[in-house]
XYZ file of C-alpha atoms in Angstrom:
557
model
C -9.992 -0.372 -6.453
C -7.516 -2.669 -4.072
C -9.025 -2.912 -0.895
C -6.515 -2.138 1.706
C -8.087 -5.175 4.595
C -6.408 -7.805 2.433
C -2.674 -7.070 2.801
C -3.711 -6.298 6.531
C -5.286 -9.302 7.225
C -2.627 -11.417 5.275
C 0.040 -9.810 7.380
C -1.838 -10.197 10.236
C -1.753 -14.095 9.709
C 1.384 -14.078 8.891
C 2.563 -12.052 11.714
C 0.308 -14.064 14.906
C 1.051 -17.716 13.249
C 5.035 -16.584 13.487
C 4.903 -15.304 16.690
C 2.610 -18.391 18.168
C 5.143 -20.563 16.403
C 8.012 -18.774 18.596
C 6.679 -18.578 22.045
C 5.153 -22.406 21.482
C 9.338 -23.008 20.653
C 10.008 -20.912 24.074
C 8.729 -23.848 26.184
C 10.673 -27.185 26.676
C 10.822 -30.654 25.219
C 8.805 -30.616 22.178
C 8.914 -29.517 19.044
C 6.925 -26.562 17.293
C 6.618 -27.941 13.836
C 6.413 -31.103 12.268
C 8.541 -31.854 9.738
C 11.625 -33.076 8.453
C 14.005 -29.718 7.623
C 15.032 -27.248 9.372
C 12.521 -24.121 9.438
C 13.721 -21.501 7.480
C 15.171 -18.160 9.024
C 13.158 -15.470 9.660
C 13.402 -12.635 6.775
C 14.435 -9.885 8.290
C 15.484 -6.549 6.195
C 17.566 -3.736 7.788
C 16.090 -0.149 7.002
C 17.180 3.288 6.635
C 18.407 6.024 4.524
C 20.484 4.429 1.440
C 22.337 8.036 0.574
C 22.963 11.090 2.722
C 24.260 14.323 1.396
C 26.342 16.401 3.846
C 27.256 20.227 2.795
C 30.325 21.938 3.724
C 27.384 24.778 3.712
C 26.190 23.971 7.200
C 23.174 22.777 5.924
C 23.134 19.278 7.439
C 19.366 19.569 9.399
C 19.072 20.202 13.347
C 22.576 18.985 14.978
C 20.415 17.519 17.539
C 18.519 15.007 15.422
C 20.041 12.003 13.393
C 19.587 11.867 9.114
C 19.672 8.210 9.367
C 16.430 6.300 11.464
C 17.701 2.642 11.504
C 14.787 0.038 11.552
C 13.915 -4.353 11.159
C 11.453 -4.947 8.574
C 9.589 -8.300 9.356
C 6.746 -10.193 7.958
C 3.445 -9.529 9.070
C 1.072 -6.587 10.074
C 2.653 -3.858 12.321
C -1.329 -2.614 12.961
C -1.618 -3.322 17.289
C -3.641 -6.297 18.340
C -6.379 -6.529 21.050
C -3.773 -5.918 23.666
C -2.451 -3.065 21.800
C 0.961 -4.266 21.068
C 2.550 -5.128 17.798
C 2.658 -9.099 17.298
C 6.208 -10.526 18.525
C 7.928 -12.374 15.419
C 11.060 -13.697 16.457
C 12.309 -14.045 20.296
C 15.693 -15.168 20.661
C 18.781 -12.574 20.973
C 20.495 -10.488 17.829
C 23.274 -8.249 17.397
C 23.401 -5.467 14.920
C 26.650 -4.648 13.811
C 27.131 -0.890 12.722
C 30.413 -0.317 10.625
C 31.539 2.995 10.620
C 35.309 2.357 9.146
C 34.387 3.469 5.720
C 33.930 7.274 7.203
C 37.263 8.137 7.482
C 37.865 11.476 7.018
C 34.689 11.935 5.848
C 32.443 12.941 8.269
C 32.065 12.093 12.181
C 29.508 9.704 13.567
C 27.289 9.406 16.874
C 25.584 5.943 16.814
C 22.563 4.750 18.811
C 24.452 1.811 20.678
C 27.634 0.908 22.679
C 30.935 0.665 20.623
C 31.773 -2.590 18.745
C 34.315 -3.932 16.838
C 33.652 -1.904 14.019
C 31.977 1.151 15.371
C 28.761 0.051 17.309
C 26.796 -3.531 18.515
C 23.051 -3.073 19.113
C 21.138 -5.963 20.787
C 18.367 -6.689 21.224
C 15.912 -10.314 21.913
C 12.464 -9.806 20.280
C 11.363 -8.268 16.802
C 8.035 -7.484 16.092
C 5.908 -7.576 12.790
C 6.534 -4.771 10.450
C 8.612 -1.762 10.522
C 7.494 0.836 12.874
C 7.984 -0.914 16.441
C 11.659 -2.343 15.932
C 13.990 1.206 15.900
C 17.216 0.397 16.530
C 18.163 3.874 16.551
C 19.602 7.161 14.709
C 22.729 8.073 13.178
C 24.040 11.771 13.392
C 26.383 12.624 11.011
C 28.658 15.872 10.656
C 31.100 17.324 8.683
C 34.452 17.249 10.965
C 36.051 21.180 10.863
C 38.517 20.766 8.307
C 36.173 18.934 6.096
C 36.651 19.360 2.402
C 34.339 18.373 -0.291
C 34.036 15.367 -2.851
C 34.373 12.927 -0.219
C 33.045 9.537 -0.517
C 31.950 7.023 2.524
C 30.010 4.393 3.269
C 28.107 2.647 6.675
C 27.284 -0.925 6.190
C 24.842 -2.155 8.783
C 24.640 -5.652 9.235
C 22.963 -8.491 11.680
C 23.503 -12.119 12.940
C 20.732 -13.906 15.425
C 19.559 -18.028 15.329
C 16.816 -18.491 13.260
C 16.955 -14.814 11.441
C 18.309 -13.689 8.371
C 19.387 -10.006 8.231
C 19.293 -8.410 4.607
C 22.088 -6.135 5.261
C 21.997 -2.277 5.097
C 24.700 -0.126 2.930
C 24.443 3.419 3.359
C 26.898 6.111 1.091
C 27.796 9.152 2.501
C 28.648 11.930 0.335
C 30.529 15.408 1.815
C 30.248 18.485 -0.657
C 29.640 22.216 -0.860
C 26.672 21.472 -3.342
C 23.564 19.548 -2.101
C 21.483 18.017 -5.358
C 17.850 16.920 -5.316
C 16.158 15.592 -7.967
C 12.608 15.930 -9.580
C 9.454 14.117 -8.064
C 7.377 12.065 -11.177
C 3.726 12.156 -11.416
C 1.893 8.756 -12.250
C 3.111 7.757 -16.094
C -0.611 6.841 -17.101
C 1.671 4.888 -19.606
C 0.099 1.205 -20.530
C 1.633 -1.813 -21.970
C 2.931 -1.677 -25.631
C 3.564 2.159 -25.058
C 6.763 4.114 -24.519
C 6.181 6.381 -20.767
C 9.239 9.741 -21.902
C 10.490 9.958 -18.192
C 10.969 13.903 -17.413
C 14.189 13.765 -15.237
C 15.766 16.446 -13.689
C 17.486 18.162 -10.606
C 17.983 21.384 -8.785
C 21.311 22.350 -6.767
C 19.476 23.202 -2.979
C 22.933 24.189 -2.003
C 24.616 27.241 -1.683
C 27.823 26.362 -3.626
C 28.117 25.020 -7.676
C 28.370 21.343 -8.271
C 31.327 20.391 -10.384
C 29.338 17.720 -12.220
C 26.446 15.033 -11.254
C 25.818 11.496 -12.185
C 22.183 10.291 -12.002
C 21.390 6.770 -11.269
C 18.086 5.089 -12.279
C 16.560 1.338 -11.984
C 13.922 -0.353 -13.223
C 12.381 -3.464 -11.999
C 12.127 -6.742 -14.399
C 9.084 -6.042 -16.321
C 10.557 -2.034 -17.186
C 13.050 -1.872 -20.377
C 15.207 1.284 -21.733
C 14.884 1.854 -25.467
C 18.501 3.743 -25.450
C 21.787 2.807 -24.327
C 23.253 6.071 -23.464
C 27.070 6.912 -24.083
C 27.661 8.635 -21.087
C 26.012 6.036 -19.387
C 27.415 2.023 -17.886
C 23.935 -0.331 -17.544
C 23.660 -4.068 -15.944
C 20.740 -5.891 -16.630
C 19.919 -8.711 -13.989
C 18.197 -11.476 -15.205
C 18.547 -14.157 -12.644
C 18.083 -14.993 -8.808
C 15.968 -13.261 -6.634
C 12.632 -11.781 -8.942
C 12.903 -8.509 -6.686
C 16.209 -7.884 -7.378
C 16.165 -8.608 -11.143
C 15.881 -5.297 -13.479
C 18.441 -2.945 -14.844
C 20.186 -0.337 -13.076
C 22.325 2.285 -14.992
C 24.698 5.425 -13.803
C 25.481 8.481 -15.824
C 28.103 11.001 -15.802
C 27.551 14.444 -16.704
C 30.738 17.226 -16.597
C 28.170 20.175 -16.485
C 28.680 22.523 -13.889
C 25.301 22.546 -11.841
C 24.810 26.434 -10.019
C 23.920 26.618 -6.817
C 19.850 27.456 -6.838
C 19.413 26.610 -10.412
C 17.026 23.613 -11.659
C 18.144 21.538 -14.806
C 16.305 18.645 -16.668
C 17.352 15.919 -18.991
C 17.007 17.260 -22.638
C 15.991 14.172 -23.917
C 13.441 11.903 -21.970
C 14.405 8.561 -20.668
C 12.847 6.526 -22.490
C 11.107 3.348 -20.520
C 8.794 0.755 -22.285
C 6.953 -1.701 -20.027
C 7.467 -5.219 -21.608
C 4.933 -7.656 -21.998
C 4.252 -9.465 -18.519
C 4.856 -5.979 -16.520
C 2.801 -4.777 -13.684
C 2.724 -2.441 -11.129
C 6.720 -2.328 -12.045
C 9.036 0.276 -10.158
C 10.842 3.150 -12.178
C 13.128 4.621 -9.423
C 16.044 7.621 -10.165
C 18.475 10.105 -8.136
C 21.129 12.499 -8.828
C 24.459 13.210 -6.713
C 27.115 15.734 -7.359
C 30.070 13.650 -8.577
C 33.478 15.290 -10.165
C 35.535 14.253 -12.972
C 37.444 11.456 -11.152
C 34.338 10.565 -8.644
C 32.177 9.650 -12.306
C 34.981 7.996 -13.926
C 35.569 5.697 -11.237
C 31.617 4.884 -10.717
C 31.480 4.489 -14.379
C 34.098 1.602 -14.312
C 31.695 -0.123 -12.011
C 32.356 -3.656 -12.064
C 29.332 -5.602 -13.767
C 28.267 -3.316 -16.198
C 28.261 -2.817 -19.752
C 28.926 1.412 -21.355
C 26.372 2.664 -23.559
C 27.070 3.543 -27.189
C 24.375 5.533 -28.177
C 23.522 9.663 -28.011
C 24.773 10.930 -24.443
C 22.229 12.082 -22.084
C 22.556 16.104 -21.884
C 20.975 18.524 -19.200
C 19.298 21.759 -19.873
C 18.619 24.515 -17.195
C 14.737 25.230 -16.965
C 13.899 28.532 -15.360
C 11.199 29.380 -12.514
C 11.686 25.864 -11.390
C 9.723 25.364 -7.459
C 12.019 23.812 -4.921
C 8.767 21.922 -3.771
C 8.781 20.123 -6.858
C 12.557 18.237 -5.898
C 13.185 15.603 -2.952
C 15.777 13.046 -2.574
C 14.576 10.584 -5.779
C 11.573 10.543 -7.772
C 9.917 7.723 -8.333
C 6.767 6.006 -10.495
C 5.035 2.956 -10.607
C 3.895 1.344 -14.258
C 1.811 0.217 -15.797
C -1.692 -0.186 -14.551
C -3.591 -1.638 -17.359
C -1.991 -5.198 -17.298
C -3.238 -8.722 -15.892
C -3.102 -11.750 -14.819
C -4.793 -14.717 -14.196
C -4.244 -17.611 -12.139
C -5.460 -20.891 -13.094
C -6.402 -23.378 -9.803
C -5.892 -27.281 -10.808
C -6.958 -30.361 -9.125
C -6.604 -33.793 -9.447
C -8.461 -37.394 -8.888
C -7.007 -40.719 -7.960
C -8.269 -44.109 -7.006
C -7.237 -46.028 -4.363
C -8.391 -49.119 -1.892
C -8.851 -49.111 1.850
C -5.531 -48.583 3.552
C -3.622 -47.719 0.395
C -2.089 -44.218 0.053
C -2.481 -42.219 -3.198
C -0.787 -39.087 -4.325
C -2.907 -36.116 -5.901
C -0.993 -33.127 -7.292
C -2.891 -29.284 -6.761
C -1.687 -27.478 -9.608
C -1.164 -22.936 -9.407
C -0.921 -21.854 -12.472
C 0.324 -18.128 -13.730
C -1.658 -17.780 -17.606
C -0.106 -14.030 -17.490
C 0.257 -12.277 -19.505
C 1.632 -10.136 -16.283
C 4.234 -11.117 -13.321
C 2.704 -10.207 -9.973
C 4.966 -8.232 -8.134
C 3.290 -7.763 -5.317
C -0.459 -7.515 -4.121
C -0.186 -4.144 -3.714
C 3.174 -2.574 -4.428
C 5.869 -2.236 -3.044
C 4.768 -5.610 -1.054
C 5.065 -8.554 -1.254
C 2.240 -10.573 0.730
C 2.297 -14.475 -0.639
C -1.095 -15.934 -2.547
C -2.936 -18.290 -0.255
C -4.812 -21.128 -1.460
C -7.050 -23.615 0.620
C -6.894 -27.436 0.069
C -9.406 -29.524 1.351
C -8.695 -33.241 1.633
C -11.915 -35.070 0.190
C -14.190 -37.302 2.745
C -12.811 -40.578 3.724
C -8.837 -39.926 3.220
C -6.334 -38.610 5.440
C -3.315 -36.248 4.468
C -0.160 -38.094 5.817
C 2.304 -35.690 3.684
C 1.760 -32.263 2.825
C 3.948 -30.129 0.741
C 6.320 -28.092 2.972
C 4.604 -24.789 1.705
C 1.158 -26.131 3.393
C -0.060 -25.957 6.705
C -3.149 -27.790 8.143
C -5.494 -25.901 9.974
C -6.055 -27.631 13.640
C -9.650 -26.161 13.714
C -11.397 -27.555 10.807
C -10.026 -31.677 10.387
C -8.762 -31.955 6.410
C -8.050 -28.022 5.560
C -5.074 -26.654 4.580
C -3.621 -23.467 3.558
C -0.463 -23.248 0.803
C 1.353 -20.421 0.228
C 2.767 -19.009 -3.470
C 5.335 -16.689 -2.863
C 4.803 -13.288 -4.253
C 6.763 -12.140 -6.805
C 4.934 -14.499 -8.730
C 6.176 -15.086 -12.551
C 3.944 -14.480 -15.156
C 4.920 -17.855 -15.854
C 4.752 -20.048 -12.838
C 3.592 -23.208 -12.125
C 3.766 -24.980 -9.259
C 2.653 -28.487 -8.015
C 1.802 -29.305 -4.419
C 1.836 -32.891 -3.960
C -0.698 -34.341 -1.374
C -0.299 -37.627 -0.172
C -3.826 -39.333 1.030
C -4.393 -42.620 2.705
C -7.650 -44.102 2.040
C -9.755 -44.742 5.262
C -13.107 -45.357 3.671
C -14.027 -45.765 -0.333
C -16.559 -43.032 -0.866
C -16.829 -42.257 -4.766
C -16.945 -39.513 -6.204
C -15.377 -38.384 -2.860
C -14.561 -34.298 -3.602
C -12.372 -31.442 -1.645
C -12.240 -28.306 -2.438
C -8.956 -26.159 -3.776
C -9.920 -22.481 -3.701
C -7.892 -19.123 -4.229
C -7.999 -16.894 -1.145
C -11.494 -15.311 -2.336
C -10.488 -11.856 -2.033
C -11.329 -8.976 -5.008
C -7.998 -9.014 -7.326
C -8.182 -6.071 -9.178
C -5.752 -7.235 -11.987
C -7.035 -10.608 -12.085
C -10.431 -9.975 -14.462
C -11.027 -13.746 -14.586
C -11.816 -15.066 -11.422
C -13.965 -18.335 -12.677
C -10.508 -20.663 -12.784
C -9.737 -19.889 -9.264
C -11.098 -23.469 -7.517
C -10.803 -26.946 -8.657
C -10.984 -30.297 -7.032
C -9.486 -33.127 -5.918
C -11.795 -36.288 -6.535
C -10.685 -39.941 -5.213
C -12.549 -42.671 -6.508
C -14.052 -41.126 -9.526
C -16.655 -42.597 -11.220
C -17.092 -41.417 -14.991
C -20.274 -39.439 -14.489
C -18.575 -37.043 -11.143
C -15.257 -37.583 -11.638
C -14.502 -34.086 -12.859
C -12.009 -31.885 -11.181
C -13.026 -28.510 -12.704
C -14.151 -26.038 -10.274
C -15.380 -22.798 -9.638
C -14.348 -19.841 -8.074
C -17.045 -19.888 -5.010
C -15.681 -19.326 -1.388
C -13.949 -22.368 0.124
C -15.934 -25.377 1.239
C -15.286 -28.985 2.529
C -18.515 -29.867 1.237
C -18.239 -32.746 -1.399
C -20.767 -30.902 -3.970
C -19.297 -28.554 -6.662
C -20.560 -25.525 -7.353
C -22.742 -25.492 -10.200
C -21.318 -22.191 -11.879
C -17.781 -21.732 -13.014
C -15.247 -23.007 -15.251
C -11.511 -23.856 -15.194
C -9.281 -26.316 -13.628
C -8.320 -29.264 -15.367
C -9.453 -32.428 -15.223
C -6.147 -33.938 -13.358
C -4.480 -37.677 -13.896
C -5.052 -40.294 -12.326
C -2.957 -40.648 -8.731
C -0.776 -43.961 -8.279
C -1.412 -46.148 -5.182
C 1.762 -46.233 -2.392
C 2.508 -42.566 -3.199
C 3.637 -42.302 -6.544
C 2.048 -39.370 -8.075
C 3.895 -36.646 -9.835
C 5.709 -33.964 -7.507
C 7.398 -31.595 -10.591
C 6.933 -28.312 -11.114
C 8.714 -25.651 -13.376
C 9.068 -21.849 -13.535
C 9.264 -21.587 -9.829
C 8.390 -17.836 -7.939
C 11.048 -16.365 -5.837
C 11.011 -16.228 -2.369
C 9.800 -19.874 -1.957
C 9.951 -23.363 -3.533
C 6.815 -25.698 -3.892
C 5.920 -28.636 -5.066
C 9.240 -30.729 -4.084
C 9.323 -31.290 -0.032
C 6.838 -32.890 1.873
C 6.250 -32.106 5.373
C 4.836 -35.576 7.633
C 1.430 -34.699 9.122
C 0.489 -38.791 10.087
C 0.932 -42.257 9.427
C 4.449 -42.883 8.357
C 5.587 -38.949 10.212
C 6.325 -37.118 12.673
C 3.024 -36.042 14.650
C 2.263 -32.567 15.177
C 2.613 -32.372 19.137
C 2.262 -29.552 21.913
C -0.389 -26.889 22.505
C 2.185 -23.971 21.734
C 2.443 -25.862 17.874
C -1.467 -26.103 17.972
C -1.938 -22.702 19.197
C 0.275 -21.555 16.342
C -1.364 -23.310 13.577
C -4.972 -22.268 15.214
C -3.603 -18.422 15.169
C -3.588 -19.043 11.409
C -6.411 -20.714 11.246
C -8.683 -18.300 13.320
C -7.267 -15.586 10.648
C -8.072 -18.003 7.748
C -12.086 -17.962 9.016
C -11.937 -14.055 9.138
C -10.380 -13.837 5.565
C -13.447 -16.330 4.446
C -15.913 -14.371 6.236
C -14.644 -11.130 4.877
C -14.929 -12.079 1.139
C -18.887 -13.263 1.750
C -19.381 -9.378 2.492
């Protein structure tokens, strides 16, 4: 059973060390971060309805309330802190550009803001964590009065601010005298190695016939369709981003849909989960679409027609409206795993010298993670623990040090996670004292990972000055310590290479997760770097690090 406290506290870290990190920036003359890059942009995702169906029917909801609730998604928890506000994120000013142009005699607009070059500007100078507190308002839509159906439009919301990136927001429109909702799913129960016969269908709500539908469907990366449908165009995206990899199909169908009827597919889609899937997304909707609407959605650019059996639909009697919404949707499968492997690494080194130790996180599979708990996408956290008697001077720039407890630091893999990743942080450590057998500690956030059985391979260690009775860097999967003792339970890890004096360890990595790199950049954190300077960048940092002591203490209960 996933226990709900982790993603909370994980976006709670996320959320307080971001907004520390932006008031500490709010104050003059020095810097927030040390480093040498630019920090990267706030992720910021624009939300609302993707599809709205208008009916010439008069059936478009209260004319007093919008269809379309416009939000910002940010990182971090939107649960209220002590003062009971939601955590500020980002502070600097943003515009939000509503475009409108695309609804040309297709239905009329009111919009939540003041008008702007291409329908309406919102502004706006703070965003908070999560969803719920940043509204930028709702979008009414009607048909105008001498409306007709089959009409096609389209809002595109987009945004622009220093130091944010703004996924944009495109939303289609869709006037007709039919209004088509399609069948909810119940959990597959489907595992890997087994074929999960999707039961798709739809039921006209509206009062008027649909002159054909096309139903669209995705499935995320780790999700494959057995048949290539001829009615059907597919693209399969196996590159860039890891969230936006999968397959995504449309199909046509000419059948005449009656108004109050319910129809399903007469042959299941058929979806096989592949190998390394978990927790993957199945997602579907239909739309009424005529003759020349499908053909032209059909000749999509990017995809690939079917040449197999068509899809065909089949009316099904005595069919409850409760059982239809917007899309139906499943999640599968739930028997798969993973299991991350922790590795450390030793080096030797004299007084004064500086060696370079590489912490190794490891994917063995056989399953992606997609997210910690879907559909999110909280990052892994690991703690490093710089051994007695060295100093980090360069930490990878997906590592923070924690200002609280001298030689800790916390590194972030970025969920989705391949089921083959592995990533190297590369420490660099100057030598202030030879003490053999000298140990830190890397350890795997110690929280309860459901789909991660084998929790043993979870710590390692970095050991300078190894002799050959302690030099070991296997570790165990205990909570984190600084102490230089290993646990005496535990397997895993590997026993790592010997570090080069003057910095000249091994930085590679391969297989790489999306959303993050690691293992290349170094941030300075001492000798030979920038310092980390002024209490707003300390406060930041000890945000994190006051979050990082109640994640440690909640895993010892």
């Amino acid at each position: 059973m996933r226990r709900p406290v982790r993603r909370s506290l994980v976006r709670t870290m996320l959320g307080l060390v971001t907004a520390a990190v932006v008031a500490a920036g709010s104050g003059s003359g020095a810097p927030v971060l040390a480093a040498e890059r630019e920090p990267a942009p706030l992720p910021v995702r624009i939300t609302g309805e993707s599809r709205v169906d208008l009916s010439l029917q008069g059936d478009n909801g209260d004319p007093a309330e919008p269809q379309i609730m416009l939000r910002l998604a940010a990182p971090g928890s939107e649960e209220p802190g002590e003062d009971g506000e939601v955590p500020v994120v980002h502070q600097g000013d943003y515009k939000i550009e509503i475009e409108v142009g695309g609804l040309a005699q297709v239905a009329e607009a009111k919009l939540p803001c003041g008008p702007g070059p291409w329908g309406a500007t919102c502004e706006g100078d703070r965003i908070r964590a999560g969803e719920k507190a940043n509204v930028i308002g709702g979008i009414r839509l009607d048909v105008p009065a001498n409306g007709s159906p089959r009409r096609l439009g389209e809002i595109t919301v987009r945004g622009e601010g220093e130091g944010v990136e703004f996924t944009p927001l495109h939303i289609e429109v869709v006037v007709s005298d039919s209004r088509i909702v399609s069948r909810r799913l119940s959990p597959p129960g489907v595992g890997v190695g087994h074929t999960w016969n999707a039961p798709l269908g739809l039921r006209n709500a509206g009062g008027a016939p649909a002159d054909g539908v096309v139903l669209r469907f995705r499935g995320t990366r780790g999700l494959s369709f057995l048949d290539r449908h001829g009615n059907c165009v597919y693209r399969d995206t196996t590159d860039g981003d890891l969230q936006g990899q999968g397959t995504d199909a449309i199909c046509a169908f000419s059948d005449v849909v009656e108004a109050g009827a319910a129809y399903a597919v007469a042959e299941p889609l058929k979806v096989k989960p592949l190998p390394f899937a978990l927790n993957d997304r199945f997602i579907y909707s239909f739309a009424p679409a005529d003759a020349e609407k499908a053909k032209a959605l059909l000749a999509t650019d990017g995809y690939t027609p079917g040449t197999g059996a068509p899809l065909t639909l089949e009316k099904v009697p005595d069919a409850p409206p409760s059982s239809y919404w917007t899309e139906g949707s499943a999640w599968l499968p739930f028997d798969n795993s993973y299991d991350i492997l922790i590795t450390g690494d030793s080096a030797r080194g004299a007084v004064g010298e500086t060696v370079t130790v590489d912490v190794g996180f490891r994917n063995l599979g056989p399953a992606w993670v997609r997210g910690l708990e879907p559909p999110d996408d909280d990052p892994m956290l690991t703690y490093v623990t710089v051994p007695p008697g060295a100093t980090a001077t360069r930490i990878p720039e997906d590592c923070w040090p924690d200002p609280h407890t001298e030689g800790l630091y916390g590194c972030w893999a970025h969920a989705p996670v391949r089921e083959d990743v592995n990533l190297t942080w590369p420490f660099e450590l100057r030598i202030d004292k030879v003490v053999k057998d000298a140990k830190g500690k890397i350890q795997m956030q110690p929280f309860d990972y459901p789909d991660e059985p084998n929790h043993e391979n979870n710590a390692a260690w970095i050991v300078l000055n190894p002799t050959a009775d302690g030099g070991s860097t296997q570790g165990s999967s205990g909570g984190p310590s600084s102490g230089p003792s290993p646990s005496s339970s535990g397997s895993g890890g590997t026993t790592g290479s010997t570090g080069t004096t003057g910095g000249g360890g091994s930085t590679s990595s391969s297989g790489g997760s999306s959303g993050g790199s690691s293992g290349g950049g170094l941030a300075s954190t001492g000798v030979g770097g920038t310092l980390l300077v002024g209490g707003g960048a300390l406060l930041a940092l000890g945000l994190g690090a006051a979050v990082v002591v109640v994640l440690r203490r909640r895993s010892a209960l």
